[in-house]
Amino acid sequence: MPTLFEKIIARQIPGDIVHQDDRVTAFRDIHPRAPVHILVVPNKPIPTANDIADSDEALIGHMFTVARDLAKREGIAESGYRLIINCNGDGGQEVYHLHVHLVGGAPLGPMISRA
Ligand code: AMP
């Protein structure tokens, strides 16, 4: 079964795609938590951070350079932003296709709420 994000990457279901190349696709989060909220996703379906292979190092690096370029293009590079990868249940992962959240455009507050 293709993941939800594979369907967006293949344009089988709608997505607000802001970048696509042969390795990575980026699209706006459907429930944005900040003025800018973009998901940077590898085109191949790696389920979680635990499943990143040593051979994926260049791909993972590319996800971050795409996120950096998108932050600049969205005008939040200087004001600041946060890159987040959630993993499994305690990490709050909802979609099991690896993705980096690029969030910014407003002060984001503490990284993790205090218990
Ligand atoms: P995570 O909790 O890290 O797995 O984040 C999954 C993210 O995917 C959430 O922020 C959702 O709002 C987002 N999301 C779910 N469905 C879609 C969709 N169809 N298009 C864009 N973003 C989505």
XYZ file of N, CA and C and ligand atoms in Angstrom:
368
model
N 0.847 -1.206 0.000
C 0.000 0.000 0.000
C 0.877 1.249 0.000
N 0.705 2.140 -0.982
C 1.477 3.392 -0.955
C 1.072 4.254 0.236
N 2.040 4.972 0.782
C 1.723 5.887 1.875
C 0.967 7.097 1.321
N 0.312 7.801 2.235
C -0.380 9.045 1.875
C 0.573 9.993 1.138
N 1.802 10.087 1.641
C 2.738 11.027 1.034
C 3.203 10.521 -0.335
N 3.309 9.211 -0.521
C 3.633 8.707 -1.866
C 2.560 9.125 -2.875
N 1.309 9.124 -2.429
C 0.210 9.511 -3.340
C 0.311 10.992 -3.698
N 0.707 11.828 -2.719
C 0.896 13.259 -3.011
C 2.070 13.429 -3.975
N 3.178 12.713 -3.706
C 4.379 12.811 -4.555
C 4.038 12.395 -5.991
N 3.214 11.357 -6.130
C 2.835 10.862 -7.464
C 1.684 11.664 -8.076
N 1.213 12.665 -7.323
C 0.109 13.549 -7.751
C -1.172 12.763 -8.006
N -1.336 11.696 -7.203
C -2.582 10.920 -7.263
C -3.647 11.556 -6.373
N -3.208 12.270 -5.332
C -4.115 13.077 -4.521
C -3.519 14.478 -4.433
N -4.386 15.481 -4.175
C -3.893 16.853 -4.223
C -2.885 17.154 -3.117
N -1.936 18.003 -3.447
C -0.982 18.507 -2.466
C -0.470 19.849 -2.961
N -0.177 20.736 -2.030
C 0.334 22.066 -2.405
C 1.858 21.952 -2.481
N 2.335 21.424 -3.604
C 3.755 21.107 -3.777
C 4.536 22.390 -4.070
N 5.582 22.621 -3.280
C 6.401 23.828 -3.451
C 7.792 23.507 -4.004
N 8.145 22.221 -4.009
C 9.434 21.802 -4.569
C 9.349 20.319 -4.897
N 9.925 19.940 -6.036
C 10.038 18.512 -6.356
C 11.263 18.309 -7.224
N 12.055 17.301 -6.872
C 13.165 16.896 -7.726
C 13.208 15.373 -7.723
N 14.305 14.803 -8.198
C 14.331 13.347 -8.365
C 14.446 12.599 -7.036
N 14.715 13.310 -5.938
C 14.900 12.631 -4.653
C 13.927 13.054 -3.560
N 13.417 14.286 -3.673
C 12.681 14.905 -2.565
C 11.485 15.682 -3.099
N 10.387 15.652 -2.339
C 9.236 16.509 -2.637
C 8.892 17.287 -1.371
N 8.506 18.547 -1.529
C 8.090 19.369 -0.387
C 6.719 19.947 -0.695
N 5.846 19.899 0.320
C 4.484 20.429 0.139
C 4.001 21.014 1.457
N 3.026 21.906 1.362
C 2.527 22.574 2.564
C 1.682 21.599 3.394
N 1.892 21.677 4.718
C 1.120 20.846 5.633
C -0.353 21.241 5.561
N -1.213 20.249 5.560
C -2.650 20.502 5.421
C -3.227 21.154 6.679
N -2.574 20.975 7.829
C -2.998 21.613 9.085
C -1.824 22.421 9.632
N -1.531 23.583 9.027
C -0.322 24.328 9.414
C -0.355 24.774 10.867
N 0.779 24.558 11.556
C 0.903 24.982 12.960
C 1.600 26.325 13.080
N 1.965 26.940 11.961
C 2.658 28.228 11.940
C 2.407 28.826 10.557
N 2.697 30.137 10.381
C 2.448 30.753 9.067
C 3.129 30.007 7.924
N 4.322 29.494 8.162
C 4.978 28.613 7.187
C 5.060 27.227 7.814
N 4.518 26.238 7.130
C 4.611 24.848 7.612
C 4.664 23.945 6.382
N 5.869 23.515 6.071
C 6.130 22.716 4.871
C 6.726 21.386 5.298
N 6.351 20.330 4.611
C 6.916 19.004 4.858
C 7.883 18.668 3.731
N 9.097 18.288 4.095
C 10.116 17.882 3.110
C 10.242 16.368 3.215
N 9.957 15.682 2.113
C 9.715 14.240 2.138
C 10.596 13.549 1.091
N 11.273 12.467 1.457
C 11.991 11.715 0.420
C 10.986 11.046 -0.514
N 11.304 11.012 -1.802
C 10.364 10.387 -2.737
C 10.213 8.905 -2.464
N 11.265 8.283 -1.947
C 11.130 6.859 -1.603
C 10.633 6.748 -0.162
N 9.790 5.773 0.108
C 9.112 5.719 1.404
C 9.951 5.074 2.505
N 10.713 5.880 3.220
C 11.391 5.451 4.445
C 10.380 5.668 5.575
N 9.969 4.623 6.311
C 8.875 4.809 7.277
C 9.210 5.781 8.418
N 10.343 5.563 9.092
C 10.673 6.385 10.262
C 12.168 6.699 10.245
N 12.589 7.556 11.163
C 14.016 7.863 11.300
C 14.804 6.594 11.617
N 14.176 5.646 12.281
C 14.857 4.380 12.599
C 15.231 3.596 11.343
N 14.538 3.872 10.262
C 14.714 3.087 9.032
C 15.677 3.740 8.049
N 16.294 4.856 8.453
C 17.292 5.500 7.588
C 18.509 4.582 7.500
N 18.896 4.252 6.272
C 20.068 3.388 6.061
C 21.327 4.250 5.919
N 22.470 3.630 6.185
C 23.729 4.355 5.988
C 23.805 4.901 4.557
N 23.276 4.143 3.608
C 23.325 4.555 2.198
C 22.376 5.722 1.896
N 21.551 6.113 2.876
C 20.635 7.245 2.693
C 21.255 8.576 3.125
N 22.511 8.563 3.537
C 23.087 9.793 4.104
C 22.988 10.978 3.151
N 23.271 10.767 1.876
C 23.213 11.885 0.922
C 21.773 12.367 0.745
N 20.843 11.433 0.733
C 19.420 11.787 0.611
C 18.972 12.629 1.810
N 19.354 12.210 2.994
C 18.955 12.943 4.200
C 19.589 14.337 4.179
N 20.836 14.416 3.761
C 21.476 15.725 3.634
C 20.743 16.598 2.627
N 20.298 16.006 1.551
C 19.560 16.761 0.524
C 18.249 17.294 1.087
N 17.567 16.507 1.926
C 16.326 16.996 2.553
C 16.603 18.294 3.314
N 17.754 18.353 3.972
C 18.061 19.538 4.770
C 18.493 20.721 3.903
N 19.166 20.477 2.794
C 19.521 21.612 1.935
C 18.269 22.142 1.225
N 17.326 21.252 0.897
C 16.047 21.714 0.338
C 15.306 22.541 1.386
N 15.276 22.076 2.630
C 14.605 22.834 3.698
C 15.260 24.204 3.868
N 16.583 24.244 3.844
C 17.300 25.523 3.946
C 16.895 26.464 2.823
N 16.851 25.955 1.592
C 16.498 26.808 0.450
C 15.043 27.277 0.530
N 14.159 26.411 0.994
C 12.752 26.796 1.123
C 12.584 27.860 2.209
N 13.328 27.738 3.304
C 13.262 28.755 4.363
C 13.638 30.116 3.787
N 14.666 30.136 2.960
C 15.081 31.401 2.338
C 13.988 31.906 1.401
N 13.459 31.002 0.579
C 12.440 31.406 -0.388
C 11.161 31.908 0.296
N 10.850 31.316 1.456
C 9.642 31.716 2.196
C 9.880 32.971 3.040
N 11.129 33.442 3.068
C 11.431 34.680 3.783
C 11.579 34.533 5.280
N 11.904 33.323 5.746
C 12.006 33.114 7.196
C 13.420 32.721 7.621
N 14.360 32.745 6.678
C 15.717 32.301 7.022
C 16.318 33.181 8.116
N 16.119 34.489 8.021
C 16.745 35.395 8.994
C 15.939 35.477 10.278
N 14.618 35.467 10.196
C 13.796 35.541 11.421
C 13.880 34.248 12.217
N 14.056 33.139 11.512
C 14.259 31.857 12.190
C 13.130 30.879 11.955
N 13.435 29.641 12.211
C 12.481 28.561 11.947
C 12.933 27.323 12.708
N 12.133 26.284 12.611
C 12.472 25.023 13.280
C 12.304 23.880 12.280
N 13.229 22.924 12.326
C 13.127 21.692 11.539
C 12.881 20.548 12.515
N 11.848 19.773 12.249
C 11.412 18.735 13.197
C 11.223 17.411 12.460
N 11.714 16.340 13.059
C 11.386 14.986 12.593
C 10.800 14.243 13.787
N 9.557 13.828 13.676
C 8.919 13.027 14.718
C 9.132 11.548 14.412
N 9.373 10.754 15.463
C 9.597 9.314 15.259
C 8.755 8.493 16.226
N 7.906 7.664 15.625
C 7.103 6.687 16.385
C 6.184 7.352 17.423
N 5.611 6.560 18.272
C 4.526 7.016 19.148
C 4.901 8.152 20.076
N 5.962 7.989 20.836
C 6.330 9.046 21.777
C 6.767 10.313 21.062
N 7.253 10.180 19.832
C 7.639 11.345 19.034
C 6.453 12.024 18.371
N 5.264 11.411 18.458
C 4.069 12.012 17.882
C 3.945 11.838 16.383
N 4.619 10.814 15.822
C 4.551 10.606 14.377
C 3.169 10.097 13.977
N 2.584 10.738 12.966
C 1.251 10.347 12.476
C 1.327 9.669 11.114
N 2.236 10.134 10.277
C 2.359 9.580 8.923
C 3.694 8.853 8.837
N 3.638 7.565 8.514
C 4.844 6.727 8.537
C 5.546 6.726 7.179
N 5.939 7.927 6.805
C 6.783 8.198 5.636
C 7.633 9.383 6.076
N 8.919 9.124 6.274
C 9.820 10.124 6.854
C 9.588 11.516 6.271
N 9.613 12.531 7.138
C 9.463 13.908 6.667
C 10.077 14.852 7.677
N 10.614 15.947 7.151
C 11.088 17.049 7.987
C 10.025 18.143 7.932
N 9.558 18.567 9.113
C 8.675 19.736 9.177
C 9.547 20.985 9.169
N 9.259 21.919 8.253
C 9.854 23.251 8.262
C 8.766 24.206 8.755
N 8.961 24.742 9.960
C 7.939 25.618 10.540
C 8.572 26.945 10.929
N 7.849 28.025 10.665
C 8.361 29.343 11.010
C 7.380 30.416 10.587
N 7.862 31.650 10.645
C 7.013 32.786 10.287
C 6.421 33.472 11.495
N 6.704 32.954 12.690
C 6.245 33.539 13.952
C 7.100 32.926 15.055
N 7.208 33.604 16.219
C 7.937 32.986 17.329
C 7.289 31.646 17.687
N 8.100 30.627 17.820
C 7.580 29.262 17.980
C 7.518 28.800 19.433
N 8.069 29.589 20.336
C 8.013 29.198 21.740
C 8.986 28.071 22.043
N 8.866 27.511 23.237
C 9.822 26.461 23.634
C 9.701 25.231 22.740
N 10.798 24.522 22.586
C 10.804 23.372 21.680
C 9.858 22.283 22.187
N 9.891 22.037 23.481
C 9.037 21.006 24.082
C 8.360 21.639 25.289
N 7.025 21.481 25.386
C 6.331 22.085 26.522
C 6.800 21.434 27.824
N 6.873 22.226 28.856
C 7.334 21.703 30.138
C 6.286 20.812 30.752
N 6.711 19.741 31.376
C 5.756 18.793 31.989
C 5.103 19.423 33.204
P 3.889 13.723 11.840
O 3.042 13.839 13.091
O 5.289 14.214 12.057
O 3.798 12.357 11.237
O 3.258 14.781 10.829
C 2.376 14.429 9.814
C 1.890 15.729 9.223
O 1.250 15.445 8.009
C 0.886 16.475 10.103
O 1.399 17.771 10.436
C -0.356 16.562 9.216
O -1.043 17.781 9.349
C 0.231 16.386 7.830
N -0.676 15.862 6.825
C -1.541 14.836 6.949
N -2.210 14.644 5.806
C -1.736 15.564 4.925
C -2.037 15.890 3.572
N -2.954 15.197 2.856
N -1.370 16.902 2.988
C -0.456 17.607 3.677
N -0.132 17.356 4.962
C -0.763 16.347 5.579
